[in-house]
Amino acid sequence: QVQLVEYGGGLVQPGGSLKLSCTASGTIFYIYTMNWYRQAPGNERELVATITSTGGTNYLDSVKGRFTISSRNDRKTVDLQMNSLKPEDTAVYYCNAVITPIAFDNINNYWGRGTLVTVSS
């Protein structure tokens, strides 16, 4: 089984910075992509950033230039560096991974429980 655990959320003032991390553990054969999503109360869950196995990255338009996604430990850990935070960035941030747990197994999506980021003065 695969587990994703996010950490690093908290309260930060507008303009501040915060770094989120997510670590995948368990039986993992191959990680295709790792992603960060977020969901604010009353809003749809949206994809914030993604990083592929080749290191390619994509970002939600509203966070471009402010957020940076990166991976380490053979992509088992993904980080999201968030700078110049705005109140509208307030949300529960979820780690998501697209993984084949074992050789020749299905490609599956896994989700962390989320970590709350609150941007407020």
Coordinates of N, CA, C and O in Angstrom, one line a residue:
Q1 N 0.8 -1.2 0.0 CA 0.0 0.0 0.0 C 0.9 1.2 0.0 O 2.0 1.2 0.4
V2 N 0.3 2.3 -0.4 CA 1.0 3.6 -0.5 C 0.3 4.6 0.4 O -0.9 4.7 0.4
Q3 N 1.1 5.4 1.0 CA 0.6 6.5 1.9 C 1.3 7.8 1.5 O 2.5 7.7 1.2
L4 N 0.6 8.8 1.5 CA 1.1 10.2 1.3 C 0.9 11.0 2.5 O -0.2 11.0 3.0
V5 N 1.9 11.7 3.0 CA 1.8 12.5 4.1 C 2.3 13.9 3.8 O 3.4 14.0 3.4
E6 N 1.4 14.9 4.0 CA 1.8 16.3 3.8 C 2.2 16.9 5.1 O 1.6 16.6 6.2
Y7 N 3.0 17.9 5.0 CA 3.4 18.7 6.2 C 3.9 20.0 5.8 O 4.4 20.2 4.7
G8 N 3.9 20.9 6.7 CA 4.4 22.3 6.4 C 3.3 23.4 6.4 O 3.7 24.6 6.3
G9 N 2.1 23.0 6.5 CA 1.0 24.0 6.5 C 1.1 24.9 7.8 O 1.7 24.5 8.7
G10 N 0.3 26.0 7.7 CA 0.3 26.8 8.9 C -0.3 28.2 8.5 O -0.9 28.4 7.5
L11 N -0.2 29.1 9.5 CA -0.6 30.5 9.3 C 0.5 31.4 8.9 O 1.6 31.3 9.5
V12 N 0.3 32.2 7.9 CA 1.3 33.1 7.4 C 0.6 34.4 6.9 O -0.6 34.4 6.5
Q13 N 1.3 35.5 7.1 CA 0.7 36.8 6.7 C 0.9 36.9 5.2 O 1.7 36.3 4.5
P14 N 0.0 37.7 4.6 CA 0.1 38.0 3.1 C 1.5 38.5 2.8 O 2.1 39.3 3.5
G15 N 2.1 38.0 1.7 CA 3.4 38.4 1.3 C 4.5 37.4 1.9 O 5.6 37.5 1.5
G16 N 4.1 36.6 2.8 CA 5.0 35.7 3.4 C 5.2 34.4 2.6 O 4.7 34.3 1.5
S17 N 6.0 33.6 3.1 CA 6.4 32.3 2.4 C 6.1 31.1 3.3 O 6.1 31.2 4.5
L18 N 5.9 30.0 2.7 CA 5.7 28.8 3.3 C 6.2 27.6 2.4 O 6.0 27.7 1.2
K19 N 6.7 26.6 3.0 CA 7.1 25.4 2.2 C 6.3 24.2 2.7 O 6.4 23.8 3.8
L20 N 5.7 23.6 1.7 CA 5.0 22.3 2.0 C 5.8 21.2 1.5 O 6.5 21.3 0.5
S21 N 5.7 20.0 2.1 CA 6.4 18.8 1.7 C 5.4 17.7 1.8 O 4.5 17.7 2.6
C22 N 5.7 16.7 0.9 CA 4.9 15.5 0.9 C 5.8 14.3 0.7 O 6.6 14.3 -0.2
T23 N 5.7 13.3 1.5 CA 6.5 12.1 1.3 C 5.6 10.9 1.0 O 4.6 10.6 1.7
A24 N 5.9 10.1 0.0 CA 5.2 8.9 -0.3 C 6.0 7.7 0.3 O 7.2 7.6 0.2
S25 N 5.3 6.8 0.9 CA 5.9 5.6 1.5 C 5.0 4.4 1.1 O 3.9 4.5 0.7
G26 N 5.6 3.3 1.4 CA 5.0 2.0 1.1 C 5.6 1.3 -0.2 O 6.7 1.6 -0.5
T27 N 4.8 0.5 -0.8 CA 5.2 -0.2 -2.0 C 5.0 0.7 -3.2 O 3.9 0.9 -3.7
I28 N 6.1 1.1 -3.8 CA 6.1 2.0 -4.9 C 7.1 1.5 -6.0 O 8.3 1.4 -5.7
F29 N 6.6 1.2 -7.1 CA 7.5 0.7 -8.2 C 7.9 1.9 -9.1 O 9.1 2.0 -9.4
Y30 N 7.0 2.8 -9.4 CA 7.3 3.9 -10.2 C 6.3 5.0 -10.0 O 5.1 4.8 -9.9
I31 N 6.9 6.2 -9.9 CA 6.1 7.4 -9.7 C 6.1 8.2 -11.0 O 7.2 8.6 -11.5
Y32 N 4.9 8.4 -11.6 CA 4.8 9.1 -12.8 C 4.8 10.6 -12.6 O 5.6 11.3 -13.2
T33 N 4.0 11.0 -11.8 CA 3.9 12.5 -11.4 C 3.6 12.6 -10.0 O 3.0 11.8 -9.3
M34 N 4.0 13.7 -9.4 CA 3.5 14.2 -8.1 C 2.9 15.6 -8.3 O 3.5 16.4 -9.0
N35 N 1.9 15.8 -7.5 CA 1.1 17.0 -7.7 C 0.7 17.6 -6.4 O 0.6 16.9 -5.4
W36 N 0.4 18.9 -6.4 CA -0.2 19.6 -5.3 C -1.6 20.1 -5.8 O -1.6 20.8 -6.9
Y37 N -2.6 19.8 -5.1 CA -3.9 20.4 -5.3 C -4.3 21.2 -4.1 O -3.7 21.1 -3.0
R38 N -5.3 22.0 -4.2 CA -5.8 22.8 -3.1 C -7.3 22.9 -3.2 O -7.9 22.9 -4.3
Q39 N -7.9 23.1 -2.1 CA -9.4 23.3 -2.0 C -9.7 24.2 -0.9 O -9.4 23.9 0.3
A40 N -10.3 25.3 -1.2 CA -10.8 26.2 -0.3 C -12.3 25.9 0.0 O -13.0 25.4 -0.8
P41 N -12.8 26.3 1.2 CA -14.2 26.1 1.5 C -15.1 26.6 0.4 O -15.0 27.8 0.1
G42 N -16.0 25.8 0.0 CA -17.0 26.3 -1.0 C -16.5 26.3 -2.5 O -17.2 26.6 -3.4
N43 N -15.2 26.0 -2.6 CA -14.6 25.9 -4.0 C -14.3 24.5 -4.4 O -14.2 23.6 -3.6
E44 N -14.1 24.4 -5.7 CA -13.6 23.1 -6.3 C -12.2 22.9 -6.0 O -11.4 23.8 -5.9
R45 N -11.8 21.7 -5.9 CA -10.4 21.3 -5.8 C -9.7 21.6 -7.1 O -10.2 21.3 -8.2
E46 N -8.6 22.3 -7.0 CA -7.9 22.7 -8.2 C -6.4 22.3 -8.2 O -5.8 22.2 -7.1
L47 N -5.9 22.0 -9.3 CA -4.5 21.6 -9.5 C -3.6 22.8 -9.4 O -3.8 23.7 -10.2
V48 N -2.7 22.8 -8.5 CA -1.8 23.9 -8.2 C -0.5 23.8 -9.0 O 0.0 24.7 -9.7
A49 N 0.1 22.6 -8.9 CA 1.4 22.3 -9.5 C 1.6 20.9 -9.7 O 1.1 20.0 -9.0
T50 N 2.4 20.5 -10.7 CA 2.7 19.1 -11.0 C 4.2 19.0 -11.4 O 4.7 20.0 -12.0
I51 N 4.8 17.9 -11.1 CA 6.1 17.6 -11.6 C 6.1 16.2 -12.1 O 5.6 15.3 -11.5
T52 N 6.7 16.0 -13.3 CA 6.8 14.7 -13.9 C 8.1 14.0 -13.5 O 9.0 14.5 -12.9
S53 N 8.1 12.7 -14.0 CA 9.3 11.9 -13.7 C 10.6 12.5 -14.4 O 11.7 12.1 -14.0
T54 N 10.4 13.3 -15.4 CA 11.5 13.9 -16.1 C 11.9 15.3 -15.6 O 12.8 15.9 -16.1
G55 N 11.2 15.7 -14.6 CA 11.4 17.0 -14.0 C 10.6 18.2 -14.5 O 10.8 19.3 -14.1
G56 N 9.8 17.9 -15.5 CA 9.0 19.0 -16.1 C 7.9 19.4 -15.1 O 7.4 18.6 -14.2
T57 N 7.6 20.7 -15.1 CA 6.7 21.3 -14.1 C 5.6 22.1 -14.8 O 5.8 22.6 -15.9
N58 N 4.5 22.1 -14.2 CA 3.4 23.0 -14.6 C 2.7 23.6 -13.4 O 2.7 23.0 -12.4
Y59 N 2.1 24.8 -13.6 CA 1.5 25.5 -12.5 C 0.2 26.1 -12.9 O -0.1 26.5 -14.1
L60 N -0.6 26.2 -11.9 CA -1.9 27.0 -12.0 C -1.5 28.5 -12.4 O -0.5 29.0 -11.8
D61 N -2.2 29.1 -13.3 CA -1.8 30.4 -13.7 C -1.7 31.4 -12.5 O -0.8 32.2 -12.5
S62 N -2.5 31.3 -11.6 CA -2.6 32.3 -10.5 C -1.4 32.1 -9.5 O -1.1 33.0 -8.7
V63 N -0.6 31.0 -9.6 CA 0.5 30.9 -8.7 C 1.9 30.9 -9.5 O 2.9 30.8 -8.8
K64 N 1.8 31.1 -10.8 CA 3.1 31.2 -11.5 C 3.9 32.3 -11.1 O 3.4 33.4 -10.9
G65 N 5.2 32.1 -11.0 CA 6.1 33.1 -10.5 C 6.2 33.2 -9.0 O 7.1 33.9 -8.5
R66 N 5.2 32.6 -8.3 CA 5.2 32.6 -6.8 C 5.5 31.2 -6.2 O 6.1 31.2 -5.1
F67 N 5.0 30.2 -6.8 CA 5.2 28.8 -6.3 C 6.2 28.1 -7.1 O 6.3 28.3 -8.3
T68 N 6.9 27.2 -6.5 CA 7.9 26.3 -7.1 C 7.7 24.9 -6.6 O 7.8 24.7 -5.4
I69 N 7.5 24.0 -7.5 CA 7.4 22.6 -7.1 C 8.7 21.9 -7.5 O 9.4 22.2 -8.5
S70 N 9.2 21.0 -6.6 CA 10.4 20.2 -6.8 C 10.2 18.9 -6.2 O 9.3 18.7 -5.3
S71 N 11.1 18.0 -6.5 CA 11.1 16.6 -6.0 C 12.5 16.2 -5.6 O 13.5 16.7 -6.1
R72 N 12.5 15.2 -4.7 CA 13.8 14.7 -4.2 C 13.5 13.2 -3.8 O 12.4 12.8 -3.7
N73 N 14.6 12.6 -3.4 CA 14.5 11.2 -3.0 C 13.8 10.3 -4.0 O 12.9 9.6 -3.6
D74 N 14.3 10.3 -5.2 CA 13.7 9.6 -6.3 C 12.2 9.9 -6.5 O 11.4 9.0 -6.7
R75 N 11.9 11.1 -6.3 CA 10.5 11.6 -6.4 C 9.5 11.1 -5.4 O 8.3 11.3 -5.5
K76 N 10.1 10.5 -4.3 CA 9.2 10.1 -3.2 C 8.8 11.2 -2.3 O 7.9 11.1 -1.5
T77 N 9.5 12.3 -2.4 CA 9.2 13.5 -1.7 C 9.0 14.7 -2.7 O 9.9 14.9 -3.6
V78 N 8.0 15.4 -2.5 CA 7.7 16.6 -3.4 C 7.5 17.8 -2.4 O 6.9 17.7 -1.4
D79 N 8.1 18.9 -2.9 CA 8.0 20.1 -2.1 C 7.3 21.2 -2.9 O 7.3 21.2 -4.1
L80 N 6.6 22.1 -2.2 CA 6.0 23.2 -2.8 C 6.4 24.5 -2.1 O 6.0 24.7 -0.9
Q81 N 7.3 25.2 -2.6 CA 7.8 26.5 -2.1 C 6.8 27.6 -2.5 O 6.6 27.8 -3.7
M82 N 6.2 28.2 -1.5 CA 5.2 29.2 -1.8 C 5.6 30.5 -1.3 O 5.9 30.7 -0.1
N83 N 5.8 31.5 -2.2 CA 6.3 32.8 -1.9 C 5.2 33.8 -2.2 O 4.3 33.5 -3.0
S84 N 5.3 35.0 -1.7 CA 4.4 36.1 -2.0 C 2.9 35.6 -1.8 O 2.1 35.9 -2.7
L85 N 2.7 35.0 -0.7 CA 1.3 34.4 -0.5 C 0.3 35.5 -0.4 O 0.5 36.5 0.2
K86 N -0.9 35.1 -0.9 CA -2.1 36.0 -0.9 C -3.2 35.3 -0.1 O -3.2 34.1 0.0
P87 N -4.1 36.1 0.4 CA -5.2 35.5 1.1 C -6.0 34.5 0.3 O -6.5 33.5 0.9
E88 N -6.1 34.7 -1.0 CA -6.8 33.7 -1.9 C -6.0 32.4 -2.0 O -6.6 31.4 -2.6
D89 N -4.8 32.3 -1.5 CA -4.1 31.0 -1.5 C -4.5 30.2 -0.3 O -4.1 29.0 -0.2
T90 N -5.3 30.7 0.6 CA -5.8 30.0 1.7 C -6.6 28.8 1.3 O -7.6 28.9 0.5
A91 N -6.2 27.6 1.7 CA -6.9 26.4 1.3 C -6.3 25.2 2.0 O -5.2 25.3 2.7
V92 N -6.9 24.1 1.9 CA -6.3 22.8 2.3 C -5.5 22.3 1.1 O -6.1 22.2 0.0
Y93 N -4.2 22.1 1.3 CA -3.4 21.6 0.2 C -3.2 20.1 0.3 O -2.9 19.6 1.3
Y94 N -3.4 19.5 -0.9 CA -3.4 18.0 -0.9 C -2.2 17.6 -1.8 O -2.1 18.0 -2.9
C95 N -1.5 16.6 -1.3 CA -0.5 16.0 -2.1 C -1.2 14.8 -2.9 O -2.0 14.1 -2.4
N96 N -0.8 14.7 -4.2 CA -1.3 13.7 -5.0 C -0.2 13.1 -5.8 O 0.7 13.8 -6.3
A97 N -0.3 11.8 -6.0 CA 0.8 11.0 -6.7 C 0.1 10.0 -7.6 O -0.8 9.4 -7.3
V98 N 0.7 10.0 -8.8 CA 0.3 8.9 -9.8 C 1.4 7.9 -9.8 O 2.5 8.1 -10.2
I99 N 1.0 6.7 -9.4 CA 2.0 5.7 -9.0 C 1.6 4.3 -9.5 O 0.4 3.9 -9.5
T100 N 2.5 3.5 -10.0 CA 2.4 2.1 -10.1 C 3.0 1.5 -8.9 O 4.2 1.5 -8.7
P101 N 2.2 0.9 -8.0 CA 2.8 0.3 -6.8 C 3.8 -0.8 -7.0 O 4.8 -0.8 -6.3
I102 N 3.5 -1.7 -7.8 CA 4.4 -2.8 -8.1 C 4.5 -3.0 -9.6 O 3.7 -2.5 -10.4
A103 N 5.5 -3.7 -10.1 CA 5.7 -4.0 -11.5 C 4.4 -4.6 -12.1 O 3.8 -5.5 -11.5
F104 N 4.0 -4.0 -13.2 CA 2.9 -4.5 -14.0 C 1.5 -4.3 -13.3 O 0.5 -4.8 -13.8
D105 N 1.5 -3.5 -12.3 CA 0.3 -3.2 -11.6 C -0.4 -2.0 -12.4 O 0.2 -1.4 -13.2
N106 N -1.6 -1.7 -11.9 CA -2.3 -0.5 -12.5 C -1.7 0.8 -12.1 O -1.0 0.8 -11.0
I107 N -1.9 1.8 -12.9 CA -1.5 3.1 -12.5 C -2.6 3.7 -11.6 O -3.8 3.8 -12.0
N108 N -2.2 4.2 -10.4 CA -3.2 4.6 -9.5 C -2.9 6.0 -9.0 O -1.8 6.5 -8.9
N109 N -4.0 6.7 -8.5 CA -3.9 8.0 -7.9 C -3.9 7.8 -6.4 O -4.8 7.0 -5.9
Y110 N -3.1 8.5 -5.7 CA -3.0 8.4 -4.2 C -3.1 9.9 -3.7 O -2.5 10.8 -4.3
W111 N -3.7 10.0 -2.6 CA -4.0 11.3 -2.0 C -3.5 11.4 -0.5 O -3.7 10.4 0.2
G112 N -2.9 12.5 -0.2 CA -2.7 12.7 1.3 C -4.0 13.3 1.9 O -5.0 13.5 1.2
R113 N -3.9 13.4 3.2 CA -5.1 13.9 3.9 C -5.2 15.4 3.9 O -6.3 16.0 4.1
G114 N -4.2 16.1 3.5 CA -4.2 17.5 3.3 C -3.5 18.3 4.5 O -3.5 17.8 5.6
T115 N -3.0 19.4 4.2 CA -2.5 20.3 5.2 C -3.0 21.7 5.0 O -3.1 22.2 3.8
L116 N -3.4 22.4 6.0 CA -4.1 23.7 5.9 C -3.1 24.8 5.8 O -2.2 24.9 6.7
V117 N -3.3 25.6 4.8 CA -2.5 26.9 4.7 C -3.5 28.0 4.8 O -4.4 28.1 4.1
T118 N -3.2 28.9 5.8 CA -4.0 30.1 6.0 C -3.2 31.3 5.8 O -2.2 31.5 6.5
V119 N -3.6 32.1 4.9 CA -2.9 33.4 4.6 C -3.8 34.5 5.1 O -4.8 34.8 4.5
S120 N -3.4 35.1 6.2 CA -4.3 36.2 6.8 C -3.4 37.1 7.6 O -2.4 36.7 8.2
S121 N -3.8 38.4 7.6 CA -3.2 39.4 8.5 C -3.9 39.5 9.8 O -3.5 40.3 10.7

